[in-house]
Amino acid sequence: MKIVIDALGSDKGYEMIASGLAMAMKKDDTFKAVLVGPENKIKEILKEEKVDFSRLEFIDTDVYIENEDEPVRALRKKKNSTTVLGLNYINNEGADGFISAGSTGALLAGSLFITKRINNVERAFLAAILPNGSKGMVLADTGANMDTSAQILYQFAQMASIYSERFLKISNPRLGLLNVGVEAGKGNKLSKETYNLLQASKLNFIGNIEAREVLNNACDILITDGFAGNVLLKSVEGTASTLIREIKSSIMSSFKTKIGGVLIKPAMKEVLAKYNSKEYGGAALLGVKVPIYKAHGNSDAGNFRNAILEFIDLINSKVVEEIKLELEVEND
Amino acid sequence: MKIVIDALGSDKGYEMIASGLAMAMKKDDTFKAVLVGPENKIKEILKEEKVDFSRLEFIDTDVYIENEDEPVRALRKKKNSTTVLGLNYINNEGADGFISAGSTGALLAGSLFITKRINNVERAFLAAILPNGSKGMVLADTGANMDTSAQILYQFAQMASIYSERFLKISNPRLGLLNVGVEAGKGNKLSKETYNLLQASKLNFIGNIEAREVLNNACDILITDGFAGNVLLKSVEGTASTLIREIKSSIMSSFKTKIGGVLIKPAMKEVLAKYNSKEYGGAALLGVKVPIYKAHGNSDAGNFRNAILEFIDLINSKVVEEIKLELEVEND
């Protein structure tokens, strides 16, 4: 197992990537890594961490595609960027996958133009996992694809079902469609057409799901276009963080409430951990020919270690192979 | 001032409506009401409440349009429904507006087919008010209109600006567009086109707003199509109620945490009140020729009293007249 790691582009720089990798290497000795980034600086950190250098290769560069760059243009212009060098390595030298905490747009564009989409797959998407009080709910799509079609969403449902079953180990995952009401026939043109396709499929489609139910284990996979999916994801995050901030500040408002806060703190922490959107260190990009993993841009080393370990799990669970098998055949 | 009240169709029946009306009549003696519903039963309750019957008229019926009815068909078939009788009363006898806690679909269809849209207005919408830590944010649309256009959303922005300024007393309200990123050029085809229309308008457009910022007083009005608006509204509600339920149950989990809970309870209550989506008893339906107000279907008498008092405020603030003035002229 050999993975290629983008060492640049995260909010916390190559230092965080190197520390996270060192943690992951100590936890799991089954993988090798190719680090794309400033070689000497990264080596310095890794030497201090006393990692096994026989497991590592380096591609030296200090160029990366930034969040502000227009991804497709940047791919052409920044030939020495971590994204271009890393994905080309996979094509030319061979490796099992690519992981990055950098620009999502660069990762998406790079994977489409360099490692390419699976035959017959119309679009790729980031399969984020939301906490749902159970094993986690796959949200497809979270924002990569804006103007989609029912056929595209149907393919997302096929891919997400394989991902949920193999990676999250949920057998026969329950597939829901994000909609404005639970009854069949609700929604806009796109959601009505998607409903019909899902209803006619072999997938375990359980019907429309309203946004207020998503945290309550209403389904294992939630299908929606990238616009509504992004609104959902960010409003869940925003509401949770606003409420928690307000509750914390109300607890700090007087001596009496501070005492109360101390008494309930451990129990509160458990609740918050259960609904922490960073429970997973990243999200798989599905629909492309090689395993690709997007770690959170604001990861710390611990988050990035988790992302690497999840990615190795993902590769071992052969999600991408299974998607190829199913979608290349079905749509031929 | 005379308002017409739909006494049927709410989750808690005519009893709740009668009690809420009695409370509102005691609080505000400036209005008269026409009650559409089971006359004798309602009178019994109102007699016990000792209200001034000289302020009341009655239209006797026990028919109403249910949530399960297809609204447009039901309008045609249920000629004696509260919706049809009430809105016809406004057309034929004259009154200042109609308020209902019944089916939203029936109210929307009835107002479009009986009291009619304002000239040049393409669609009507429910202008719900979300808590935003300040005076409240108008969300337009919350789900009445599924497949819309930039021109329709632009009109919503015009109407919501008048509503925010006159009803919520926010001068020069900040108008935001719900989108997947803050930069211009983000989003789907609809949001890009709407951005351009708003940017070119005289409205106080402050740009794209991400869903995670809506509770943080990011804007006074948030424009979006009904699908994404509904997802936003319900995910805010769902996340808040899930978190609060989990926190409450974690507080009840041990003796120590129960003591802590008692100490922080008053402070917590304040926070929750600030983000209570029922702070307003209802939402105005804008774009139609007469003032129409939708109270929550699961209102209790106190909520419905609030809804009536808000509605009287709305009528007094002449929002509908101003919308007529501005949109009939601008679009001619």
XYZ file of C-alpha atoms in Angstrom:
664
model
C 0.000 0.000 0.000
C 1.451 3.299 -1.090
C -0.368 6.631 -0.773
C 0.565 10.008 -2.202
C 0.224 12.951 0.204
C -0.227 16.616 -0.712
C 1.945 18.330 1.917
C 0.839 21.873 1.052
C -2.348 23.904 0.882
C -3.830 23.149 4.295
C -4.549 26.060 6.635
C -1.757 24.918 8.960
C 0.933 24.191 6.340
C 3.357 21.311 5.779
C 4.269 21.153 9.484
C 0.788 19.865 10.349
C 0.898 17.354 7.470
C 4.307 16.003 8.547
C 3.241 15.663 12.200
C -0.038 13.985 11.231
C 1.768 11.575 8.934
C 4.281 10.692 11.666
C 1.381 9.901 14.012
C -0.302 7.746 11.373
C 2.943 5.858 10.595
C 3.331 4.960 14.260
C -0.270 3.760 14.445
C -0.256 1.729 11.204
C 2.868 0.133 9.709
C 1.197 -1.301 6.603
C 1.608 1.689 4.304
C 4.248 3.666 2.452
C 3.883 7.318 1.511
C 5.036 9.691 -1.200
C 5.203 13.245 0.156
C 4.747 16.079 -2.323
C 6.007 19.348 -0.848
C 9.130 21.136 0.461
C 11.339 18.074 0.908
C 14.043 19.368 3.234
C 11.689 21.150 5.595
C 9.425 18.113 5.823
C 12.380 15.785 6.390
C 13.533 17.909 9.310
C 10.234 17.429 11.099
C 10.054 13.733 10.281
C 13.617 13.158 11.547
C 12.638 14.638 14.884
C 9.660 12.301 14.934
C 12.038 9.369 14.239
C 9.885 7.841 11.508
C 11.100 4.980 9.306
C 12.414 6.746 6.179
C 12.463 3.492 4.209
C 8.667 3.869 4.036
C 8.895 7.316 2.438
C 9.550 8.931 -0.944
C 9.645 12.671 -1.666
C 8.718 14.906 -4.577
C 10.232 18.302 -3.891
C 8.133 21.410 -4.623
C 6.900 24.507 -2.875
C 4.112 25.298 -5.358
C 0.473 24.543 -4.668
C -2.941 25.519 -5.976
C -4.506 28.016 -3.632
C -8.170 28.375 -2.689
C -8.260 31.672 -4.558
C -6.935 30.143 -7.817
C -9.380 29.201 -10.548
C -8.806 25.424 -10.332
C -8.835 24.417 -14.018
C -6.614 27.302 -15.112
C -4.256 26.714 -12.165
C -3.888 23.045 -13.136
C -2.575 24.135 -16.542
C -0.349 26.900 -15.248
C 1.044 25.363 -12.050
C 2.720 22.269 -13.526
C 4.862 21.955 -10.390
C 1.981 22.184 -7.945
C 1.525 19.408 -5.402
C -1.789 18.462 -7.055
C -0.337 18.046 -10.550
C 2.887 16.318 -9.437
C 1.078 14.016 -7.015
C -1.627 12.870 -9.403
C 0.857 12.460 -12.265
C 2.938 10.235 -9.990
C -0.079 7.956 -9.583
C -0.568 7.792 -13.357
C 3.110 7.253 -14.184
C 4.632 5.394 -11.236
C 1.555 3.833 -9.711
C 0.225 4.278 -6.172
C -2.997 3.453 -4.353
C -4.405 6.908 -3.870
C -3.982 10.624 -3.182
C -4.866 12.578 -0.045
C -4.941 16.362 0.348
C -6.003 18.973 2.895
C -5.664 21.697 0.246
C -8.104 23.334 -2.152
C -11.173 21.183 -2.834
C -11.534 22.736 -6.268
C -7.954 21.800 -7.186
C -8.462 18.256 -5.965
C -11.700 17.862 -7.906
C -10.330 19.387 -11.099
C -7.047 17.476 -10.830
C -8.744 14.151 -10.289
C -11.060 14.746 -13.264
C -8.357 15.946 -15.665
C -5.359 13.858 -14.565
C -6.545 10.602 -13.014
C -9.949 10.841 -14.806
C -13.509 9.784 -14.096
C -14.626 6.167 -14.121
C -16.142 5.238 -17.492
C -19.853 6.127 -17.682
C -19.755 8.156 -14.470
C -21.055 11.645 -15.288
C -19.808 13.529 -12.229
C -17.591 13.015 -9.203
C -18.673 14.087 -5.715
C -17.331 14.459 -2.187
C -19.020 11.895 0.057
C -18.984 13.680 3.407
C -20.166 11.825 6.472
C -22.487 13.659 8.862
C -23.041 12.577 12.447
C -26.549 11.108 12.746
C -26.462 9.601 16.209
C -25.549 6.217 14.637
C -22.764 5.089 12.260
C -22.870 8.299 10.245
C -24.866 9.484 7.251
C -23.286 9.934 3.837
C -24.325 13.239 2.279
C -24.096 13.257 -1.527
C -23.456 15.865 -2.814
C -22.078 18.482 -0.424
C -21.297 21.172 -2.939
C -19.045 19.924 -5.739
C -21.826 19.890 -8.345
C -24.211 22.782 -8.708
C -26.564 22.248 -11.634
C -27.166 18.521 -11.810
C -29.721 16.070 -13.221
C -31.715 13.149 -11.868
C -29.379 10.741 -13.692
C -26.344 12.285 -11.990
C -28.000 12.051 -8.573
C -28.963 8.453 -9.302
C -25.296 7.624 -9.948
C -24.361 9.392 -6.677
C -26.868 7.117 -4.939
C -25.271 4.029 -6.490
C -21.761 5.113 -5.489
C -22.773 6.254 -2.012
C -24.514 2.924 -1.386
C -21.299 1.033 -2.149
C -19.322 3.486 0.025
C -21.716 3.190 2.976
C -21.796 -0.608 2.741
C -18.049 -1.184 2.318
C -16.469 1.753 4.178
C -18.985 2.379 6.975
C -19.928 -1.318 7.114
C -23.668 -0.622 6.992
C -25.396 -3.532 5.318
C -28.138 -2.587 2.873
C -27.869 1.146 3.695
C -31.110 3.143 3.777
C -31.146 5.690 0.995
C -33.156 8.910 1.433
C -33.795 11.861 -0.861
C -33.578 15.342 0.685
C -36.908 17.024 0.029
C -39.356 19.612 1.352
C -41.903 17.031 2.455
C -42.080 13.280 2.957
C -44.875 12.505 0.478
C -44.091 11.279 -3.047
C -44.631 14.085 -5.557
C -43.165 16.782 -3.282
C -40.366 19.094 -4.295
C -38.911 20.688 -7.383
C -38.539 19.194 -10.849
C -35.132 17.696 -10.010
C -36.251 16.024 -6.791
C -39.408 14.601 -8.395
C -37.436 13.085 -11.272
C -34.778 11.735 -8.920
C -37.484 10.222 -6.712
C -38.822 8.279 -9.673
C -35.402 6.977 -10.710
C -34.540 5.877 -7.172
C -37.955 4.322 -6.669
C -37.503 2.210 -9.825
C -33.945 1.120 -8.877
C -32.629 -1.897 -6.980
C -31.246 0.426 -4.288
C -32.733 0.425 -0.784
C -34.662 3.681 -1.315
C -36.792 4.652 1.678
C -38.279 7.871 0.255
C -38.123 11.608 0.908
C -36.395 12.933 4.036
C -36.952 16.405 5.480
C -33.937 18.423 6.614
C -35.142 18.452 10.217
C -34.719 14.656 10.484
C -31.158 14.256 9.214
C -29.458 14.214 12.627
C -31.989 11.704 13.933
C -30.713 8.650 12.074
C -33.450 9.003 9.443
C -31.298 7.365 6.772
C -27.759 6.149 6.032
C -27.352 8.076 2.786
C -28.946 11.379 1.858
C -29.075 12.289 -1.831
C -29.326 15.921 -2.942
C -27.818 18.333 -5.424
C -24.691 20.201 -4.342
C -26.499 23.478 -3.707
C -29.066 22.135 -1.234
C -26.492 19.719 0.224
C -24.137 22.582 0.942
C -26.940 24.598 2.548
C -27.832 21.610 4.706
C -24.262 20.893 5.784
C -23.474 24.495 6.638
C -26.739 25.202 8.424
C -26.301 22.128 10.623
C -22.745 23.265 11.446
C -23.749 26.893 11.925
C -26.750 26.178 14.125
C -24.795 23.772 16.311
C -21.857 26.117 16.758
C -24.056 29.171 17.419
C -26.116 27.327 20.029
C -23.071 25.851 21.740
C -21.321 29.233 21.825
C -24.421 30.880 23.312
C -24.872 28.143 25.895
C -21.203 28.370 26.909
C -21.412 32.129 27.274
C -24.611 31.821 29.319
C -22.788 29.383 31.613
C -19.962 31.899 32.084
C -22.419 34.680 32.933
C -22.522 34.262 36.739
C -20.882 32.421 39.619
C -23.911 30.186 40.067
C -24.043 29.159 36.422
C -20.273 28.574 36.369
C -20.625 26.032 39.174
C -23.479 24.440 37.242
C -21.284 24.369 34.156
C -18.515 22.492 35.968
C -21.012 19.852 37.106
C -22.459 19.181 33.654
C -19.247 19.589 31.641
C -18.312 15.905 31.196
C -21.855 14.977 30.125
C -22.029 17.938 27.729
C -18.692 16.958 26.213
C -20.077 13.537 25.367
C -23.035 15.083 23.565
C -20.847 17.455 21.602
C -18.447 14.673 20.619
C -21.412 12.704 19.259
C -22.355 15.559 16.948
C -18.861 16.697 16.050
C -18.683 17.123 12.287
C -14.944 16.421 12.488
C -15.558 12.908 13.768
C -14.220 11.911 10.364
C -10.958 13.510 9.278
C -12.072 13.868 5.697
C -14.303 12.720 2.868
C -13.785 10.465 -0.141
C -14.053 11.871 -3.643
C -16.086 9.259 -5.493
C -16.508 8.724 -9.225
C -12.829 8.944 -10.196
C -10.537 6.075 -11.181
C -8.274 6.141 -8.133
C -9.041 6.575 -4.446
C -8.902 10.268 -3.527
C -9.424 11.655 -0.025
C -10.058 15.260 1.017
C -8.969 16.073 4.577
C -10.451 19.163 6.250
C -8.546 22.326 5.289
C -8.390 23.391 8.939
C -7.201 19.992 10.204
C -4.746 19.751 13.056
C -2.199 16.919 13.112
C -4.589 14.605 14.970
C -7.344 15.193 12.404
C -4.899 14.548 9.574
C -3.662 11.344 11.196
C -7.307 10.217 11.340
C -7.783 11.182 7.703
C -4.793 9.067 6.642
C -6.003 6.061 8.625
C -9.528 6.431 7.205
C -8.076 6.680 3.716
C -6.152 3.438 4.174
C -9.405 1.837 5.354
C -11.123 3.178 2.263
C -8.480 1.759 -0.053
C -8.595 -1.601 1.701
C -12.376 -1.712 1.461
C -12.080 -1.606 -2.359
C -14.851 0.967 -2.790
C -13.426 2.353 -6.019
C -13.015 -1.102 -7.598
C -16.609 -1.977 -6.723
C -17.897 1.305 -8.175
C -16.012 0.600 -11.402
C -17.451 -2.886 -11.574
C -21.014 -1.796 -10.969
C -21.243 1.455 -12.913
C -19.164 0.488 -15.923
C -21.326 -2.598 -16.435
C -24.739 -1.194 -15.541
C -24.476 1.815 -17.795
C -22.883 0.105 -20.790
C -59.939 47.475 11.269
C -61.717 44.214 10.573
C -59.926 40.876 10.123
C -61.338 37.562 8.921
C -60.269 34.512 10.928
C -60.181 30.902 9.746
C -61.369 29.060 12.859
C -60.668 25.557 11.507
C -57.720 23.530 10.213
C -55.190 24.156 12.985
C -53.803 21.127 14.819
C -55.663 22.145 17.989
C -59.043 22.990 16.428
C -61.486 25.883 16.807
C -61.159 25.857 20.623
C -57.572 27.126 20.367
C -58.586 29.763 17.814
C -61.441 31.046 19.999
C -59.239 31.213 23.110
C -56.429 32.950 21.225
C -58.873 35.467 19.751
C -60.332 36.202 23.190
C -56.828 36.885 24.508
C -56.057 39.181 21.567
C -59.360 41.093 21.969
C -58.532 41.810 25.610
C -55.059 43.017 24.671
C -56.093 45.191 21.702
C -59.507 46.843 21.410
C -58.933 48.431 17.999
C -60.088 45.566 15.800
C -63.220 43.662 14.815
C -63.229 40.063 13.633
C -65.238 37.816 11.334
C -64.983 34.206 12.491
C -65.404 31.496 9.865
C -66.142 28.145 11.516
C -68.691 26.303 13.681
C -70.611 29.333 14.958
C -72.412 27.918 17.983
C -69.443 26.034 19.368
C -67.191 29.056 19.005
C -69.784 31.335 20.604
C -69.969 29.074 23.644
C -66.245 29.470 24.291
C -66.290 33.210 23.616
C -69.242 33.699 25.986
C -67.269 32.078 28.777
C -64.400 34.420 27.950
C -66.831 37.378 28.202
C -65.656 39.037 25.003
C -67.485 42.007 23.457
C -69.785 40.390 20.856
C -70.409 43.733 19.151
C -66.871 43.365 17.733
C -67.658 40.000 16.133
C -69.400 38.545 13.092
C -69.766 34.872 12.246
C -69.876 32.770 9.096
C -71.113 29.334 10.060
C -69.409 26.269 8.549
C -67.709 23.094 9.652
C -65.914 22.442 6.349
C -62.221 23.190 5.856
C -59.425 22.285 3.465
C -57.201 19.689 5.045
C -53.431 19.310 4.721
C -53.997 16.107 2.760
C -56.305 17.791 0.202
C -54.867 18.875 -3.136
C -55.298 22.641 -2.567
C -56.464 23.822 -5.995
C -58.934 20.984 -6.441
C -60.192 21.403 -2.868
C -60.817 25.118 -3.491
C -63.173 24.195 -6.319
C -64.922 21.360 -4.517
C -65.169 22.731 -0.975
C -67.190 25.880 -1.663
C -68.190 26.035 2.006
C -64.681 25.705 3.359
C -63.393 28.337 5.756
C -60.780 29.397 3.170
C -63.304 29.969 0.351
C -65.954 31.616 2.540
C -63.422 33.816 4.341
C -61.612 35.091 1.261
C -64.907 35.616 -0.603
C -66.111 37.713 2.329
C -63.111 40.007 1.840
C -63.857 40.347 -1.873
C -67.608 40.912 -1.432
C -68.065 42.615 1.939
C -64.620 44.111 2.464
C -62.232 43.485 5.342
C -58.588 44.243 6.052
C -57.112 40.761 5.863
C -57.348 37.027 6.481
C -55.522 34.934 9.064
C -55.350 31.134 9.218
C -53.551 28.409 11.161
C -54.778 25.813 8.640
C -53.269 24.302 5.484
C -50.569 26.497 3.950
C -51.366 25.106 0.512
C -55.017 26.077 0.864
C -54.103 29.571 2.014
C -51.676 30.069 -0.851
C -54.040 28.695 -3.498
C -57.012 30.572 -2.078
C -55.200 33.878 -1.964
C -53.997 33.440 -5.551
C -57.355 32.348 -6.996
C -59.796 34.362 -4.879
C -58.140 37.554 -3.635
C -55.499 37.404 -6.463
C -51.896 38.445 -6.894
C -50.813 42.069 -7.101
C -50.458 43.178 -10.749
C -47.010 42.307 -12.192
C -46.101 40.123 -9.220
C -45.190 36.693 -10.586
C -45.389 34.636 -7.388
C -46.481 34.986 -3.783
C -44.336 33.758 -0.882
C -44.455 33.208 2.860
C -42.102 35.664 4.554
C -41.052 33.712 7.637
C -38.916 35.438 10.241
C -35.969 33.498 11.653
C -34.223 34.401 14.899
C -30.801 35.884 14.089
C -29.725 37.231 17.449
C -31.083 40.666 16.447
C -34.479 41.901 15.180
C -35.072 38.791 13.074
C -34.210 37.762 9.533
C -36.824 37.472 6.808
C -36.379 34.250 4.845
C -37.833 34.409 1.331
C -38.872 31.849 0.172
C -39.411 29.128 2.775
C -40.995 26.557 0.517
C -44.031 27.921 -1.314
C -42.264 28.114 -4.694
C -40.149 25.269 -5.965
C -38.878 25.953 -9.471
C -38.342 29.695 -9.653
C -36.349 32.225 -11.679
C -33.991 35.099 -10.917
C -36.771 37.561 -11.772
C -39.106 35.909 -9.249
C -36.423 35.987 -6.540
C -35.709 39.617 -7.366
C -39.372 40.456 -6.744
C -39.212 38.527 -3.446
C -36.250 40.730 -2.507
C -38.233 43.878 -3.305
C -41.230 42.731 -1.265
C -39.154 41.425 1.641
C -37.283 44.733 1.830
C -40.540 46.633 2.248
C -41.729 44.078 4.817
C -38.510 44.247 6.832
C -38.450 48.033 6.775
C -42.133 48.613 7.637
C -43.049 45.595 9.751
C -39.758 44.846 11.548
C -38.786 48.545 11.572
C -35.295 47.862 10.183
C -34.193 50.860 8.171
C -32.390 50.057 4.918
C -32.426 46.291 5.605
C -29.342 44.309 4.518
C -30.259 41.894 1.767
C -28.253 38.672 1.367
C -28.433 35.840 -1.153
C -28.164 32.290 0.202
C -25.230 30.673 -1.591
C -22.506 28.036 -1.267
C -19.710 30.595 -0.925
C -19.356 34.312 -0.309
C -17.518 35.223 -3.534
C -19.403 36.607 -6.546
C -19.743 33.939 -9.234
C -20.397 31.129 -6.741
C -23.398 28.863 -6.901
C -25.803 27.404 -9.409
C -27.270 29.064 -12.485
C -30.210 30.483 -10.516
C -28.081 32.001 -7.767
C -25.608 33.533 -10.230
C -28.403 35.164 -12.235
C -30.121 36.364 -9.080
C -26.846 37.802 -7.789
C -26.513 39.911 -10.939
C -30.082 41.222 -10.735
C -29.731 42.141 -7.063
C -26.322 43.711 -7.619
C -27.765 45.963 -10.339
C -30.795 46.976 -8.241
C -31.399 49.866 -5.881
C -31.849 47.416 -2.993
C -29.292 47.256 -0.166
C -27.677 44.038 -1.457
C -24.682 42.937 0.624
C -23.782 39.798 -1.370
C -23.765 36.036 -0.874
C -24.385 34.550 2.556
C -23.419 31.019 3.568
C -25.904 28.919 5.539
C -23.590 28.731 8.558
C -23.877 32.504 9.111
C -27.644 32.932 9.088
C -28.130 32.803 12.861
C -25.279 35.279 13.397
C -27.064 38.402 12.218
C -25.348 38.193 8.816
C -28.260 39.948 7.086
C -31.823 41.166 7.608
C -33.289 39.402 4.581
C -32.115 36.157 3.015
C -33.205 35.429 -0.543
C -33.371 31.858 -1.861
C -35.635 29.562 -3.828
C -38.247 27.611 -1.881
C -36.363 24.327 -2.034
C -33.107 25.556 -0.480
C -35.039 27.878 1.866
C -37.062 24.971 3.169
C -33.904 22.889 3.665
C -32.324 25.783 5.573
C -35.342 26.421 7.787
C -35.837 22.765 8.680
C -32.165 22.001 9.269
C -31.835 24.967 11.630
C -34.939 23.759 13.507
C -33.849 20.121 13.467
C -30.293 20.765 14.600
C -31.402 23.051 17.409
C -34.043 20.664 18.685
C -31.768 17.612 18.453
C -28.959 19.349 20.319
C -31.249 20.732 23.003
C -32.880 17.338 23.511
C -29.467 15.654 23.806
C -28.176 18.289 26.228
C -31.299 17.979 28.384
C -30.985 14.220 28.492
C -27.277 14.478 29.366
C -28.231 16.806 32.245
C -30.750 14.240 33.515
C -28.174 11.439 33.375
C -26.801 11.680 36.948
C -27.385 13.380 40.283
C -24.348 15.619 39.795
C -25.436 16.793 36.367
C -29.005 17.346 37.619
C -27.720 19.771 40.250
C -25.647 21.462 37.541
C -28.744 21.659 35.382
C -30.745 23.426 38.093
C -27.991 26.035 38.441
C -27.780 26.870 34.738
C -31.483 26.516 33.900
C -32.480 30.209 33.943
C -29.480 31.207 31.813
C -30.157 28.356 29.357
C -33.810 29.395 29.097
C -32.755 32.848 28.004
C -30.577 31.406 25.244
C -33.315 29.110 24.003
C -35.870 31.932 23.997
C -33.513 33.973 21.832
C -33.420 31.231 19.197
C -37.032 30.131 19.461
C -38.440 29.853 15.945
C -41.889 30.531 17.406
C -40.875 33.985 18.581
C -43.248 35.128 15.865
C -46.705 33.567 15.844
C -46.816 33.381 12.069
C -45.641 34.667 8.711
C -47.090 37.075 6.160
C -47.995 35.848 2.684
C -46.644 38.557 0.413
C -47.463 39.279 -3.224
C -51.247 39.095 -2.940
C -53.696 41.969 -3.000
C -54.845 41.761 0.620
C -52.931 41.150 3.840
C -52.810 37.412 4.582
C -51.196 35.861 7.643
C -50.291 32.219 8.245
C -50.160 31.234 11.925
C -48.246 28.065 12.865
C -50.394 24.937 12.430
C -49.393 23.694 15.870
C -50.054 27.033 17.613
C -51.448 27.121 21.111
C -53.814 29.930 22.151
C -50.910 32.155 23.224
C -49.148 31.727 19.875
C -52.374 32.494 18.030
C -52.982 35.604 20.124
C -49.470 36.739 19.126
C -50.205 35.950 15.493
C -53.360 38.096 15.569
C -51.539 41.020 17.193
C -48.670 40.735 14.692
C -51.177 40.645 11.857
C -52.827 43.845 13.077
C -49.357 45.414 13.198
C -48.735 44.222 9.656
C -51.979 45.745 8.400
C -51.258 49.022 10.186
C -47.765 49.156 8.705
C -49.302 49.210 5.200
C -46.840 46.697 3.767
C -49.254 45.469 1.105
C -50.135 48.999 -0.075
C -46.429 49.835 -0.378
C -45.716 46.639 -2.336
C -48.557 47.502 -4.720
C -47.218 50.999 -5.173
C -43.658 49.896 -5.829
C -44.086 46.764 -7.898
C -47.024 47.873 -10.007
C -45.120 51.005 -11.033
C -41.586 49.575 -11.358
C -42.593 46.708 -13.565
C -45.019 48.580 -15.774
